[in-house]
Amino acid sequence: MRDVAVVGAGAAGLHAAEALRRAGYDGRLTLIGAEPEPPYDRPPLSKHLLGGEWQPDRLALRGPEALEELRLDLRLGVRAERLDRRERTVRLSDGGRVRCEAVIVATGVRPRRLPGADAPRPGAHVLRTLADALALREELRAGVRLLVVGGGLLGAEAAATAVGLGAEVTWLTSTATPLAAVLGTETAALLAGLHREHGVRLHRGVATGLLERRGRAVGVRLADGSELAADAVLMAVGSEPATEWLAGSGVPLDDGVVCDAYCAAGPGVWAAGDAASWPDPRTGRHHRLEQRTNATEQAMHAARNLLAGPDGERQAYRPVPYLWTDQYGLRVQVFGRPGGAERFEVVDGSLAEHRFAAVCVRDGLVTGAVGIASARALRGLRAQVAAHGPWPPEQSEQA
């Protein structure tokens, strides 16, 4: 194999390229990125970069010398527009074509917007790219009314950062306890309380569209007919896989690139990161993980399996999902899927102290673990999450 293209120059794309080189691949390696910047880290966008603590250069995942050592044909600021599997080429937005005997899809996701808000306009923001973060940062100053729409981690982190800069923040969510599906009800309630203590106004409702005045977003309209006014609106209402360029290619698409357990989506095509959908080893159902750690681990896995080939020593990808979020000086860490747990058992510390590790149980089986400032105890629960066994573990020993 002499030509491999990695489409997507974020964390997944970069780690796929590095894994290929580490495994001995010495052919042509093209890394294609839609943004003009070299590979950078996205998690700090809603925290350190948005808050002004970091400047853009600090986000770089690798310096110029490290990128040079990878011997990449680096195509930045251009989008992949079409994959032709018969011709084995990727067509680019600048008219160029990249030959590839194999391709790793690592194009990630694009942010969703409110209905009717597809066209850019002043005062309306999303937060996915460096350019997005810098544009929002320009709006944030003391007294500015920021309306954050969406009850996920991105919205929560942006709200915490903005209120720390002196903005008047309203956080609009559709659920009574935002983040419960991600962190579990107990941890989510703790964070919601912290948001309120720091001055964030939590408002429950569903936004149906932007309010505009003279071409600028000035708030949102809610499903109940009411309105929320703001000086700036952050739409943190989820995302969708950036896979439109694969339409008509024969690559299976269904909420992402449909892969097998080895990250393969068909002959010559692999996928990794936010855009990849592969079978959950526990349920067999296809799923995606929009998590930074998964992007890195799955990319390396896909690269190794690509080089192994269909008859080589491929390994199924069976991760233990992991995520973290930093809010108000606390780092919340999560293994597995705490959301929907029927039982939440603290095994170290206490929620009241904001230092704890807890196991989450559903149908008698461990589904996740979550903790704050209790890293050692939380790491001890990782194996229980991976095993998806009964809790307490003595039950399995007595059986």
mmCIF file of C-alpha atoms in Angstrom, residues 60-365:
data_model
loop_
_atom_site.group_PDB
_atom_site.id
_atom_site.type_symbol
_atom_site.label_atom_id
_atom_site.label_comp_id
_atom_site.label_asym_id
_atom_site.label_seq_id
_atom_site.Cartn_x
_atom_site.Cartn_y
_atom_site.Cartn_z
ATOM 1 C CA ALA A 60 -1.714 23.103 18.918
ATOM 2 C CA LEU A 61 -1.564 19.323 19.273
ATOM 3 C CA ARG A 62 1.900 19.171 17.701
ATOM 4 C CA GLY A 63 4.571 21.687 16.836
ATOM 5 C CA PRO A 64 5.883 22.275 13.305
ATOM 6 C CA GLU A 65 8.860 19.945 13.775
ATOM 7 C CA ALA A 66 6.705 17.038 14.951
ATOM 8 C CA LEU A 67 4.411 17.480 11.965
ATOM 9 C CA GLU A 68 7.386 17.549 9.614
ATOM 10 C CA GLU A 69 8.642 14.259 11.025
ATOM 11 C CA LEU A 70 5.375 12.612 9.973
ATOM 12 C CA ARG A 71 6.175 13.414 6.318
ATOM 13 C CA LEU A 72 2.600 14.442 5.604
ATOM 14 C CA ASP A 73 1.085 15.834 2.471
ATOM 15 C CA LEU A 74 -0.812 18.353 4.597
ATOM 16 C CA ARG A 75 -3.856 19.887 2.904
ATOM 17 C CA LEU A 76 -5.366 22.503 5.215
ATOM 18 C CA GLY A 77 -8.210 24.914 4.547
ATOM 19 C CA VAL A 78 -9.810 22.570 2.002
ATOM 20 C CA ARG A 79 -12.797 20.278 2.374
ATOM 21 C CA ALA A 80 -13.247 16.779 1.081
ATOM 22 C CA GLU A 81 -16.199 16.937 -1.303
ATOM 23 C CA ARG A 82 -16.431 13.448 -2.733
ATOM 24 C CA LEU A 83 -14.947 9.994 -2.335
ATOM 25 C CA ASP A 84 -14.686 7.988 -5.550
ATOM 26 C CA ARG A 85 -13.957 4.435 -4.460
ATOM 27 C CA ARG A 86 -13.694 3.128 -8.004
ATOM 28 C CA GLU A 87 -11.104 5.733 -8.980
ATOM 29 C CA ARG A 88 -9.636 5.667 -5.471
ATOM 30 C CA THR A 89 -9.590 9.436 -5.132
ATOM 31 C CA VAL A 90 -10.843 12.128 -2.767
ATOM 32 C CA ARG A 91 -12.013 15.259 -4.545
ATOM 33 C CA LEU A 92 -11.290 18.520 -2.694
ATOM 34 C CA SER A 93 -13.064 21.870 -2.540
ATOM 35 C CA ASP A 94 -10.130 23.599 -4.266
ATOM 36 C CA GLY A 95 -10.507 21.344 -7.289
ATOM 37 C CA GLY A 96 -7.651 19.058 -6.334
ATOM 38 C CA ARG A 97 -7.760 15.298 -6.113
ATOM 39 C CA VAL A 98 -5.926 13.031 -3.702
ATOM 40 C CA ARG A 99 -5.200 9.453 -4.665
ATOM 41 C CA CYS A 100 -5.772 6.907 -1.903
ATOM 42 C CA GLU A 101 -5.728 3.149 -1.768
ATOM 43 C CA ALA A 102 -7.220 3.480 1.706
ATOM 44 C CA VAL A 103 -8.964 6.302 3.535
ATOM 45 C CA ILE A 104 -9.622 6.948 7.213
ATOM 46 C CA VAL A 105 -12.684 9.127 7.764
ATOM 47 C CA ALA A 106 -12.135 11.419 10.746
ATOM 48 C CA THR A 107 -14.262 14.401 9.753
ATOM 49 C CA GLY A 108 -16.023 14.667 13.097
ATOM 50 C CA VAL A 109 -19.276 16.555 13.492
ATOM 51 C CA ARG A 110 -20.829 19.907 12.693
ATOM 52 C CA PRO A 111 -22.952 21.871 15.176
ATOM 53 C CA ARG A 112 -26.696 21.922 14.816
ATOM 54 C CA ARG A 113 -28.456 25.275 14.824
ATOM 55 C CA LEU A 114 -31.896 26.460 15.780
ATOM 56 C CA PRO A 115 -34.606 26.276 13.101
ATOM 57 C CA GLY A 116 -34.141 29.038 10.543
ATOM 58 C CA ALA A 117 -30.674 29.935 11.839
ATOM 59 C CA ASP A 118 -28.551 28.262 9.184
ATOM 60 C CA ALA A 119 -27.272 31.536 7.747
ATOM 61 C CA PRO A 120 -24.632 33.315 9.878
ATOM 62 C CA ARG A 121 -25.744 36.538 11.555
ATOM 63 C CA PRO A 122 -24.309 38.836 14.231
ATOM 64 C CA GLY A 123 -25.098 37.786 17.766
ATOM 65 C CA ALA A 124 -25.784 34.124 16.900
ATOM 66 C CA HIS A 125 -22.981 31.704 17.690
ATOM 67 C CA VAL A 126 -22.023 28.063 17.625
ATOM 68 C CA LEU A 127 -18.892 26.665 19.261
ATOM 69 C CA ARG A 128 -17.007 24.031 17.328
ATOM 70 C CA THR A 129 -13.948 25.663 15.767
ATOM 71 C CA LEU A 130 -11.231 28.054 16.835
ATOM 72 C CA ALA A 131 -12.875 30.742 14.723
ATOM 73 C CA ASP A 132 -16.190 30.116 16.516
ATOM 74 C CA ALA A 133 -14.568 30.477 19.935
ATOM 75 C CA LEU A 134 -12.753 33.680 19.019
ATOM 76 C CA ALA A 135 -15.947 35.203 17.627
ATOM 77 C CA LEU A 136 -17.862 34.406 20.813
ATOM 78 C CA ARG A 137 -14.999 35.654 22.966
ATOM 79 C CA GLU A 138 -15.317 39.060 21.309
ATOM 80 C CA GLU A 139 -18.874 39.302 22.651
ATOM 81 C CA LEU A 140 -18.114 38.376 26.249
ATOM 82 C CA ARG A 141 -17.578 41.224 28.640
ATOM 83 C CA ALA A 142 -19.026 42.338 31.959
ATOM 84 C CA GLY A 143 -22.755 42.924 31.781
ATOM 85 C CA VAL A 144 -23.352 41.312 28.400
ATOM 86 C CA ARG A 145 -26.465 39.138 28.382
ATOM 87 C CA LEU A 146 -25.517 35.729 26.998
ATOM 88 C CA LEU A 147 -28.194 33.146 26.338
ATOM 89 C CA VAL A 148 -26.849 29.589 26.136
ATOM 90 C CA VAL A 149 -29.293 27.238 24.416
ATOM 91 C CA GLY A 150 -28.746 23.532 25.040
ATOM 92 C CA GLY A 151 -28.292 21.362 28.116
ATOM 93 C CA GLY A 152 -25.146 19.448 27.176
ATOM 94 C CA LEU A 153 -21.545 19.691 28.315
ATOM 95 C CA LEU A 154 -20.601 22.324 25.751
ATOM 96 C CA GLY A 155 -23.341 24.669 26.886
ATOM 97 C CA ALA A 156 -22.542 24.054 30.545
ATOM 98 C CA GLU A 157 -18.841 24.802 30.094
ATOM 99 C CA ALA A 158 -19.500 27.917 28.037
ATOM 100 C CA ALA A 159 -21.990 29.185 30.627
ATOM 101 C CA ALA A 160 -19.477 28.662 33.438
ATOM 102 C CA THR A 161 -16.748 30.438 31.483
ATOM 103 C CA ALA A 162 -18.964 33.360 30.483
ATOM 104 C CA VAL A 163 -20.314 34.037 33.968
ATOM 105 C CA GLY A 164 -16.719 34.013 35.196
ATOM 106 C CA LEU A 165 -16.024 36.869 32.785
ATOM 107 C CA GLY A 166 -18.862 38.914 34.242
ATOM 108 C CA ALA A 167 -21.519 38.141 31.654
ATOM 109 C CA GLU A 168 -25.159 37.815 32.678
ATOM 110 C CA VAL A 169 -25.839 34.235 31.643
ATOM 111 C CA THR A 170 -29.134 32.461 31.075
ATOM 112 C CA TRP A 171 -28.863 28.747 30.379
ATOM 113 C CA LEU A 172 -31.882 27.396 28.520
ATOM 114 C CA THR A 173 -32.385 23.633 28.744
ATOM 115 C CA SER A 174 -35.240 21.297 27.906
ATOM 116 C CA THR A 175 -34.856 19.124 31.007
ATOM 117 C CA ALA A 176 -35.261 19.766 34.709
ATOM 118 C CA THR A 177 -31.722 18.585 35.459
ATOM 119 C CA PRO A 178 -29.348 19.391 32.610
ATOM 120 C CA LEU A 179 -26.492 16.922 32.070
ATOM 121 C CA ALA A 180 -28.330 14.090 33.846
ATOM 122 C CA ALA A 181 -28.142 11.904 30.741
ATOM 123 C CA VAL A 182 -24.364 12.336 30.624
ATOM 124 C CA LEU A 183 -23.295 12.536 34.267
ATOM 125 C CA GLY A 184 -26.164 10.900 36.127
ATOM 126 C CA THR A 185 -28.843 12.759 38.069
ATOM 127 C CA GLU A 186 -26.887 13.239 41.292
ATOM 128 C CA THR A 187 -23.758 14.722 39.739
ATOM 129 C CA ALA A 188 -25.808 16.807 37.317
ATOM 130 C CA ALA A 189 -27.833 18.247 40.197
ATOM 131 C CA LEU A 190 -24.614 19.155 41.991
ATOM 132 C CA LEU A 191 -23.353 21.061 38.941
ATOM 133 C CA ALA A 192 -26.704 22.761 38.390
ATOM 134 C CA GLY A 193 -26.488 24.040 41.949
ATOM 135 C CA LEU A 194 -22.999 25.385 41.301
ATOM 136 C CA HIS A 195 -24.211 27.210 38.209
ATOM 137 C CA ARG A 196 -26.942 28.885 40.234
ATOM 138 C CA GLU A 197 -24.524 29.786 43.024
ATOM 139 C CA HIS A 198 -22.276 31.516 40.493
ATOM 140 C CA GLY A 199 -25.116 33.551 39.050
ATOM 141 C CA VAL A 200 -26.243 31.536 36.033
ATOM 142 C CA ARG A 201 -30.001 31.669 35.554
ATOM 143 C CA LEU A 202 -31.346 28.243 34.582
ATOM 144 C CA HIS A 203 -34.496 28.364 32.484
ATOM 145 C CA ARG A 204 -36.437 25.331 31.315
ATOM 146 C CA GLY A 205 -37.955 25.481 27.849
ATOM 147 C CA VAL A 206 -37.551 24.640 24.175
ATOM 148 C CA ALA A 207 -36.257 27.230 21.716
ATOM 149 C CA THR A 208 -38.040 27.226 18.355
ATOM 150 C CA GLY A 209 -36.061 29.972 16.637
ATOM 151 C CA LEU A 210 -34.020 33.130 16.961
ATOM 152 C CA LEU A 211 -35.376 36.596 17.615
ATOM 153 C CA GLU A 212 -33.836 39.186 15.318
ATOM 154 C CA ARG A 213 -33.649 42.954 15.179
ATOM 155 C CA ARG A 214 -31.981 44.724 12.272
ATOM 156 C CA GLY A 215 -30.309 41.510 11.194
ATOM 157 C CA ARG A 216 -28.871 40.696 14.627
ATOM 158 C CA ALA A 217 -29.893 37.879 16.962
ATOM 159 C CA VAL A 218 -31.399 39.353 20.125
ATOM 160 C CA GLY A 219 -32.816 36.271 21.819
ATOM 161 C CA VAL A 220 -34.960 33.218 21.157
ATOM 162 C CA ARG A 221 -38.607 32.330 20.844
ATOM 163 C CA LEU A 222 -39.845 29.422 22.974
ATOM 164 C CA ALA A 223 -42.348 26.694 22.208
ATOM 165 C CA ASP A 224 -44.798 28.092 24.782
ATOM 166 C CA GLY A 225 -44.888 31.423 22.923
ATOM 167 C CA SER A 226 -42.681 33.319 25.350
ATOM 168 C CA GLU A 227 -39.390 34.983 24.487
ATOM 169 C CA LEU A 228 -35.962 35.319 26.077
ATOM 170 C CA ALA A 229 -33.941 38.416 25.231
ATOM 171 C CA ALA A 230 -30.155 38.505 25.019
ATOM 172 C CA ASP A 231 -27.238 40.414 23.553
ATOM 173 C CA ALA A 232 -25.740 37.196 22.191
ATOM 174 C CA VAL A 233 -27.004 33.638 21.731
ATOM 175 C CA LEU A 234 -24.881 30.489 21.843
ATOM 176 C CA MET A 235 -26.577 27.575 20.104
ATOM 177 C CA ALA A 236 -25.202 24.462 21.821
ATOM 178 C CA VAL A 237 -28.007 22.213 20.622
ATOM 179 C CA GLY A 238 -26.087 19.145 19.574
ATOM 180 C CA SER A 239 -24.279 18.071 16.454
ATOM 181 C CA GLU A 240 -24.459 15.768 13.445
ATOM 182 C CA PRO A 241 -21.766 13.746 11.671
ATOM 183 C CA ALA A 242 -19.933 15.626 8.923
ATOM 184 C CA THR A 243 -20.337 12.879 6.339
ATOM 185 C CA GLU A 244 -22.258 14.561 3.512
ATOM 186 C CA TRP A 245 -19.173 14.319 1.276
ATOM 187 C CA LEU A 246 -19.539 10.523 1.346
ATOM 188 C CA ALA A 247 -23.042 10.545 -0.165
ATOM 189 C CA GLY A 248 -23.142 8.354 -3.251
ATOM 190 C CA SER A 249 -19.789 6.735 -2.475
ATOM 191 C CA GLY A 250 -21.246 3.441 -1.339
ATOM 192 C CA VAL A 251 -19.919 3.957 2.189
ATOM 193 C CA PRO A 252 -22.784 3.020 4.560
ATOM 194 C CA LEU A 253 -24.142 6.048 6.421
ATOM 195 C CA ASP A 254 -26.607 6.074 9.306
ATOM 196 C CA ASP A 255 -25.925 8.712 11.941
ATOM 197 C CA GLY A 256 -22.263 8.499 10.978
ATOM 198 C CA VAL A 257 -20.085 6.111 9.027
ATOM 199 C CA VAL A 258 -21.365 2.612 9.771
ATOM 200 C CA CYS A 259 -18.385 0.454 10.739
ATOM 201 C CA ASP A 260 -17.820 -3.047 11.971
ATOM 202 C CA ALA A 261 -16.110 -3.832 15.267
ATOM 203 C CA TYR A 262 -12.731 -3.256 13.592
ATOM 204 C CA CYS A 263 -13.579 0.327 12.509
ATOM 205 C CA ALA A 264 -13.885 -0.762 8.857
ATOM 206 C CA ALA A 265 -16.746 0.575 6.727
ATOM 207 C CA GLY A 266 -15.976 -1.482 3.648
ATOM 208 C CA PRO A 267 -12.990 -2.259 1.422
ATOM 209 C CA GLY A 268 -10.421 0.483 1.797
ATOM 210 C CA VAL A 269 -12.492 2.639 4.173
ATOM 211 C CA TRP A 270 -12.103 3.051 7.927
ATOM 212 C CA ALA A 271 -13.553 5.598 10.322
ATOM 213 C CA ALA A 272 -12.694 6.988 13.731
ATOM 214 C CA GLY A 273 -13.830 9.640 16.163
ATOM 215 C CA ASP A 274 -17.103 11.540 16.342
ATOM 216 C CA ALA A 275 -18.222 10.508 12.835
ATOM 217 C CA ALA A 276 -17.779 6.753 13.349
ATOM 218 C CA SER A 277 -20.694 4.484 14.276
ATOM 219 C CA TRP A 278 -19.772 0.985 15.378
ATOM 220 C CA PRO A 279 -21.426 -1.847 17.345
ATOM 221 C CA ASP A 280 -21.506 -1.499 21.105
ATOM 222 C CA PRO A 281 -19.861 -4.717 22.365
ATOM 223 C CA ARG A 282 -22.486 -4.995 25.123
ATOM 224 C CA THR A 283 -25.653 -4.457 23.105
ATOM 225 C CA GLY A 284 -24.605 -4.984 19.492
ATOM 226 C CA ARG A 285 -26.341 -1.730 18.549
ATOM 227 C CA HIS A 286 -24.409 0.833 16.547
ATOM 228 C CA HIS A 287 -23.508 3.998 18.404
ATOM 229 C CA ARG A 288 -21.209 7.008 18.256
ATOM 230 C CA LEU A 289 -19.100 8.609 20.977
ATOM 231 C CA GLU A 290 -18.397 12.327 20.785
ATOM 232 C CA GLN A 291 -15.559 12.210 23.291
ATOM 233 C CA ARG A 292 -11.991 13.436 23.018
ATOM 234 C CA THR A 293 -10.416 10.273 24.434
ATOM 235 C CA ASN A 294 -12.414 8.084 22.084
ATOM 236 C CA ALA A 295 -11.234 10.123 19.097
ATOM 237 C CA THR A 296 -7.619 9.363 19.968
ATOM 238 C CA GLU A 297 -8.047 5.700 20.879
ATOM 239 C CA GLN A 298 -10.310 4.783 17.985
ATOM 240 C CA ALA A 299 -8.083 6.546 15.460
ATOM 241 C CA MET A 300 -5.055 4.544 16.558
ATOM 242 C CA HIS A 301 -7.118 1.355 16.481
ATOM 243 C CA ALA A 302 -8.411 2.052 12.976
ATOM 244 C CA ALA A 303 -4.897 2.776 11.705
ATOM 245 C CA ARG A 304 -3.491 -0.459 13.091
ATOM 246 C CA ASN A 305 -6.365 -2.492 11.653
ATOM 247 C CA LEU A 306 -5.927 -0.807 8.279
ATOM 248 C CA LEU A 307 -2.331 -1.976 8.110
ATOM 249 C CA ALA A 308 -3.188 -5.446 9.411
ATOM 250 C CA GLY A 309 -5.589 -6.013 6.529
ATOM 251 C CA PRO A 310 -8.627 -8.328 6.516
ATOM 252 C CA ASP A 311 -6.490 -11.426 7.000
ATOM 253 C CA GLY A 312 -4.130 -9.941 9.570
ATOM 254 C CA GLU A 313 -4.274 -9.722 13.333
ATOM 255 C CA ARG A 314 -7.052 -7.169 13.577
ATOM 256 C CA GLN A 315 -8.482 -6.302 16.963
ATOM 257 C CA ALA A 316 -12.054 -5.329 17.730
ATOM 258 C CA TYR A 317 -12.476 -1.885 19.252
ATOM 259 C CA ARG A 318 -13.953 -2.236 22.744
ATOM 260 C CA PRO A 319 -13.313 0.981 24.649
ATOM 261 C CA VAL A 320 -14.379 1.999 28.111
ATOM 262 C CA PRO A 321 -15.979 5.382 27.362
ATOM 263 C CA TYR A 322 -14.297 8.223 29.228
ATOM 264 C CA LEU A 323 -15.013 11.932 29.394
ATOM 265 C CA TRP A 324 -14.278 14.858 31.618
ATOM 266 C CA THR A 325 -15.573 18.369 32.100
ATOM 267 C CA ASP A 326 -14.073 21.321 33.968
ATOM 268 C CA GLN A 327 -16.509 23.744 35.591
ATOM 269 C CA TYR A 328 -15.964 26.205 38.445
ATOM 270 C CA GLY A 329 -12.589 24.760 39.326
ATOM 271 C CA LEU A 330 -13.881 21.191 39.539
ATOM 272 C CA ARG A 331 -13.002 18.384 37.145
ATOM 273 C CA VAL A 332 -15.750 15.813 36.744
ATOM 274 C CA GLN A 333 -14.553 12.503 35.289
ATOM 275 C CA VAL A 334 -16.788 9.782 33.901
ATOM 276 C CA PHE A 335 -16.310 6.173 32.826
ATOM 277 C CA GLY A 336 -19.081 4.391 30.956
ATOM 278 C CA ARG A 337 -22.633 5.724 30.886
ATOM 279 C CA PRO A 338 -23.982 6.939 34.235
ATOM 280 C CA GLY A 339 -27.186 8.331 32.703
ATOM 281 C CA GLY A 340 -30.327 6.385 33.501
ATOM 282 C CA ALA A 341 -28.817 4.580 36.473
ATOM 283 C CA GLU A 342 -31.247 3.204 39.045
ATOM 284 C CA ARG A 343 -28.655 3.229 41.783
ATOM 285 C CA PHE A 344 -25.894 5.722 42.581
ATOM 286 C CA GLU A 345 -23.503 4.540 45.282
ATOM 287 C CA VAL A 346 -20.714 6.753 46.586
ATOM 288 C CA VAL A 347 -17.688 4.594 47.390
ATOM 289 C CA ASP A 348 -15.276 7.383 48.328
ATOM 290 C CA GLY A 349 -15.785 10.891 49.702
ATOM 291 C CA SER A 350 -19.120 12.681 49.490
ATOM 292 C CA LEU A 351 -21.062 14.898 47.119
ATOM 293 C CA ALA A 352 -21.380 17.558 49.812
ATOM 294 C CA GLU A 353 -17.586 17.890 49.918
ATOM 295 C CA HIS A 354 -17.358 18.027 46.108
ATOM 296 C CA ARG A 355 -14.919 15.132 46.368
ATOM 297 C CA PHE A 356 -16.256 11.693 45.607
ATOM 298 C CA ALA A 357 -16.223 8.593 43.437
ATOM 299 C CA ALA A 358 -19.472 6.785 42.745
ATOM 300 C CA VAL A 359 -20.628 3.736 40.848
ATOM 301 C CA CYS A 360 -23.792 3.778 38.720
ATOM 302 C CA VAL A 361 -25.929 0.643 38.482
ATOM 303 C CA ARG A 362 -28.841 -0.335 36.254
ATOM 304 C CA ASP A 363 -30.623 -3.693 36.329
ATOM 305 C CA GLY A 364 -28.082 -4.796 38.928
ATOM 306 C CA LEU A 365 -25.140 -4.208 36.557
#
